[in-house]
GROMACS .gro file of C-alpha atoms in nm:
model
  219
    1MET     CA    1  13.698   7.264   6.817
    2GLU     CA    2  14.041   7.252   6.976
    3ASP     CA    3  14.080   7.192   7.347
    4GLY     CA    4  14.182   7.550   7.420
    5GLU     CA    5  13.881   7.692   7.238
    6PHE     CA    6  13.652   7.441   7.409
    7ASP     CA    7  13.786   7.531   7.752
    8ARG     CA    8  13.750   7.904   7.696
    9ALA     CA    9  13.394   7.863   7.578
   10LEU     CA   10  13.298   7.658   7.881
   11VAL     CA   11  13.475   7.891   8.126
   12ALA     CA   12  13.298   8.193   7.975
   13ALA     CA   13  12.962   8.019   8.002
   14ALA     CA   14  13.029   7.925   8.363
   15PHE     CA   15  13.103   8.285   8.455
   16ARG     CA   16  12.790   8.404   8.276
   17LEU     CA   17  12.591   8.161   8.490
   18ALA     CA   18  12.771   8.284   8.801
   19ALA     CA   19  12.675   8.642   8.719
   20GLU     CA   20  12.310   8.536   8.689
   21ARG     CA   21  12.270   8.301   8.985
   22GLY     CA   22  12.587   8.304   9.195
   23TRP     CA   23  12.883   8.067   9.180
   24PRO     CA   24  12.736   7.799   9.415
   25ARG     CA   25  12.457   7.732   9.165
   26VAL     CA   26  12.685   7.689   8.865
   27SER     CA   27  12.731   7.342   8.719
   28VAL     CA   28  12.967   7.223   8.447
   29ALA     CA   29  12.680   7.049   8.267
   30GLU     CA   30  12.467   7.363   8.257
   31ALA     CA   31  12.763   7.570   8.140
   32ALA     CA   32  12.824   7.320   7.860
   33ARG     CA   33  12.458   7.338   7.754
   34ARG     CA   34  12.468   7.718   7.755
   35ALA     CA   35  12.774   7.715   7.528
   36ASP     CA   36  12.633   7.436   7.309
   37LEU     CA   37  12.923   7.205   7.399
   38ARG     CA   38  12.920   6.827   7.416
   39LEU     CA   39  12.854   6.699   7.767
   40ASP     CA   40  13.083   6.398   7.738
   41ARG     CA   41  13.375   6.621   7.646
   42ALA     CA   42  13.289   6.866   7.922
   43ARG     CA   43  13.286   6.577   8.170
   44ALA     CA   44  13.624   6.457   8.049
   45ARG     CA   45  13.789   6.797   8.066
   46PHE     CA   46  13.613   6.935   8.376
   47PRO     CA   47  13.537   6.645   8.612
   48ALA     CA   48  13.458   6.892   8.893
   49LYS     CA   49  13.339   7.250   8.898
   50GLN     CA   50  13.659   7.361   9.070
   51MET     CA   51  13.847   7.258   8.755
   52VAL     CA   52  13.679   7.548   8.577
   53LEU     CA   53  13.853   7.790   8.815
   54LEU     CA   54  14.189   7.617   8.785
   55ARG     CA   55  14.163   7.626   8.407
   56PHE     CA   56  14.065   7.992   8.422
   57GLY     CA   57  14.376   8.064   8.629
   58ARG     CA   58  14.594   7.898   8.368
   59ILE     CA   59  14.423   8.099   8.094
   60ALA     CA   60  14.503   8.417   8.287
   61ASP     CA   61  14.864   8.306   8.332
   62GLN     CA   62  14.900   8.232   7.962
   63ALA     CA   63  14.767   8.576   7.873
   64ALA     CA   64  15.011   8.738   8.116
   65LEU     CA   65  15.311   8.539   7.996
   66ALA     CA   66  15.239   8.562   7.623
   67LEU     CA   67  15.403   8.905   7.599
   68ALA     CA   68  15.666   8.856   7.869
   69THR     CA   69  15.988   9.039   7.791
   70SER     CA   70  16.341   9.050   7.925
   71GLU     CA   71  16.360   9.426   7.877
   72GLY     CA   72  16.302   9.684   8.147
   73ALA     CA   73  16.310   9.666   8.524
   74HIS     CA   74  16.170   9.365   8.708
   75ARG     CA   75  15.904   9.586   8.863
   76ASP     CA   76  15.785   9.711   8.523
   77ARG     CA   77  15.767   9.358   8.384
   78LEU     CA   78  15.559   9.243   8.680
   79PHE     CA   79  15.330   9.543   8.648
   80ASP     CA   80  15.258   9.462   8.283
   81MET     CA   81  15.198   9.092   8.346
   82LEU     CA   82  14.971   9.144   8.645
   83MET     CA   83  14.766   9.400   8.456
   84ARG     CA   84  14.724   9.149   8.172
   85ARG     CA   85  14.589   8.906   8.431
   86ILE     CA   86  14.348   9.177   8.546
   87ASP     CA   87  14.236   9.222   8.185
   88VAL     CA   88  14.135   8.853   8.180
   89LEU     CA   89  13.932   8.902   8.498
   90GLN     CA   90  13.774   9.214   8.352
   91ALA     CA   91  13.649   9.016   8.052
   92HIS     CA   92  13.436   8.811   8.296
   93ARG     CA   93  13.380   9.088   8.549
   94GLU     CA   94  13.027   9.014   8.672
   95GLY     CA   95  13.092   8.642   8.706
   96MET     CA   96  13.420   8.704   8.885
   97LEU     CA   97  13.256   8.943   9.128
   98ALA     CA   98  12.992   8.678   9.201
   99LEU     CA   99  13.266   8.422   9.264
  100LEU     CA  100  13.461   8.652   9.497
  101LYS     CA  101  13.145   8.740   9.686
  102GLY     CA  102  13.073   8.372   9.756
  103LEU     CA  103  13.426   8.262   9.850
  104PRO     CA  104  13.399   8.343  10.225
  105ALA     CA  105  13.123   8.081  10.250
  106ASP     CA  106  13.327   7.822  10.057
  107PRO     CA  107  13.658   7.773  10.244
  108CYS     CA  108  13.757   7.465  10.043
  109THR     CA  109  13.741   7.654   9.714
  110ALA     CA  110  13.912   7.955   9.871
  111ALA     CA  111  14.201   7.735   9.993
  112MET     CA  112  14.232   7.571   9.651
  113LEU     CA  113  14.247   7.910   9.479
  114ALA     CA  114  14.504   8.038   9.730
  115ALA     CA  115  14.737   7.747   9.652
  116ALA     CA  116  14.683   7.788   9.278
  117SER     CA  117  14.748   8.161   9.304
  118VAL     CA  118  15.085   8.102   9.472
  119ARG     CA  119  15.181   7.883   9.175
  120SER     CA  120  15.062   8.152   8.936
  121MET     CA  121  15.268   8.416   9.113
  122GLY     CA  122  15.571   8.191   9.079
  123TRP     CA  123  15.514   8.191   8.704
  124MET     CA  124  15.483   8.569   8.706
  125LEU     CA  125  15.815   8.599   8.886
  126GLU     CA  126  15.986   8.364   8.644
  127GLY     CA  127  15.831   8.553   8.354
  128ALA     CA  128  15.986   8.871   8.492
  129GLY     CA  129  16.327   8.706   8.525
  130ILE     CA  130  16.311   8.656   8.903
  131SER     CA  131  16.377   8.311   9.047
  132ALA     CA  132  16.080   8.142   9.211
  133THR     CA  133  16.263   7.822   9.307
  134GLY     CA  134  16.342   7.691   9.652
  135LEU     CA  135  16.232   7.844   9.978
  136PRO     CA  136  16.340   8.199   9.881
  137GLY     CA  137  16.140   8.172   9.560
  138ARG     CA  138  15.832   8.050   9.742
  139LEU     CA  139  15.858   8.342   9.982
  140ARG     CA  140  15.881   8.578   9.687
  141ALA     CA  141  15.574   8.415   9.533
  142LYS     CA  142  15.381   8.466   9.856
  143GLY     CA  143  15.496   8.827   9.863
  144LEU     CA  144  15.374   8.878   9.508
  145LEU     CA  145  15.046   8.711   9.602
  146ALA     CA  146  14.993   8.987   9.859
  147VAL     CA  147  15.049   9.240   9.579
  148TRP     CA  148  14.800   9.055   9.358
  149LEU     CA  149  14.532   9.037   9.628
  150ALA     CA  150  14.564   9.410   9.697
  151THR     CA  151  14.524   9.473   9.325
  152VAL     CA  152  14.218   9.249   9.296
  153HIS     CA  153  14.063   9.424   9.596
  154ALA     CA  154  14.105   9.758   9.418
  155TRP     CA  155  13.974   9.611   9.093
  156ARG     CA  156  13.651   9.500   9.263
  157GLU     CA  157  13.576   9.862   9.351
  158ASP     CA  158  13.704  10.014   9.026
  159ALA     CA  159  13.419  10.106   8.793
  160SER     CA  160  13.633  10.314   8.556
  161GLN     CA  161  13.678  10.217   8.193
  162ASP     CA  162  14.057  10.249   8.202
  163LEU     CA  163  14.097  10.075   8.542
  164SER     CA  164  14.304  10.370   8.660
  165ALA     CA  165  14.238  10.298   9.029
  166THR     CA  166  14.344   9.936   8.980
  167MET     CA  167  14.668  10.039   8.811
  168ALA     CA  168  14.739  10.289   9.088
  169ALA     CA  169  14.682  10.021   9.351
  170LEU     CA  170  14.913   9.779   9.172
  171ASP     CA  171  15.182  10.044   9.135
  172LYS     CA  172  15.158  10.127   9.505
  173ALA     CA  173  15.168   9.760   9.611
  174LEU     CA  174  15.474   9.690   9.395
  175SER     CA  175  15.650   9.998   9.532
  176ARG     CA  176  15.581   9.880   9.884
  177ALA     CA  177  15.709   9.532   9.798
  178GLU     CA  178  16.034   9.679   9.665
  179ARG     CA  179  16.096   9.832  10.005
  180VAL     CA  180  16.035   9.513  10.202
  181ALA     CA  181  16.355   9.310  10.238
  182GLY     CA  182  16.436   9.329   9.868
  183TRP     CA  183  16.218   9.023   9.792
  184LEU     CA  184  16.126   9.157   9.449
  185THR     CA  185  16.470   9.091   9.307
  186GLY     CA  186  16.611   8.856   9.566
  187ARG     CA  187  16.841   9.121   9.712
  188ARG     CA  188  16.850   9.210  10.075
  189SER     CA  189  16.739   9.559  10.155
  190ALA     CA  190  17.020   9.797  10.245
  191PRO     CA  191  17.083   9.800  10.619
  192ALA     CA  192  16.975  10.107  10.803
  193ALA     CA  193  17.250  10.356  10.876
  194ASP     CA  194  17.407  10.307  11.216
  195PRO     CA  195  17.306  10.571  11.466
  196SER     CA  196  17.569  10.828  11.556
  197PRO     CA  197  17.809  10.673  11.805
  198ALA     CA  198  17.774  10.788  12.159
  199GLU     CA  199  18.028  11.045  12.276
  200PRO     CA  200  18.322  10.856  12.427
  201PRO     CA  201  18.372  10.888  12.800
  202PRO     CA  202  18.641  11.132  12.911
  203ALA     CA  203  18.987  10.983  12.930
  204ASP     CA  204  19.142  10.921  13.271
  205PRO     CA  205  19.366  11.207  13.383
  206PRO     CA  206  19.742  11.155  13.361
  207PRO     CA  207  19.903  11.019  13.679
  208GLY     CA  208  19.957  11.284  13.939
  209GLU     CA  209  19.686  11.519  13.810
  210PRO     CA  210  19.355  11.557  13.991
  211ALA     CA  211  19.044  11.426  13.823
  212PRO     CA  212  18.818  11.699  13.680
  213GLU     CA  213  18.533  11.796  13.905
  214PRO     CA  214  18.187  11.692  13.786
  215PRO     CA  215  17.959  11.972  13.670
  216PRO     CA  216  17.747  12.122  13.946
  217LEU     CA  217  17.401  11.976  13.991
  218PRO     CA  218  17.112  12.206  13.904
  219GLU     CA  219  16.957  12.372  14.205
   0.00000   0.00000   0.00000
């Protein structure tokens, strides 16, 4: 069994356990037993349970990037890639929901996943042809992370077969991102039109002519 196949089998088993008993009670050893995998190899490849989640994130990234294209608008490319990531989550839906439910009580794992997700969003940007390097790129990655989190939130509540509500949420979040400072493509948003200039004050009268009287005050 190749490493990739081994990892996918163990990750799938871990999420099945999470669906049954909650993520806190999942162990790498038990997941390996469930999938009939060698414990020594599981120990070598997943020295800690958190490694299962990191590997899962890379699997999702690979699925998203496998069909990356240079055709179409940046927004459309991102939409397709992020939906392919959602498809990976959907394949392990019950286990993922159990994980997300337990994250508020596990701040260390939540922080680890947040950092990993920023890296993943950088890959999504690069896959769409948008630079994710330097400080501007990191800001774009964090902006795309907000889009991703909004999409995952919708996915948690979406019981439809075609994930129509999830797609609508992603489309809305990307549209909103396009309007915020142009971060999606690295361009600045167009400045707002200047307000109409105030009416200039009346010119001083020519020398020798009396100044015009002010309008009468209302009674």
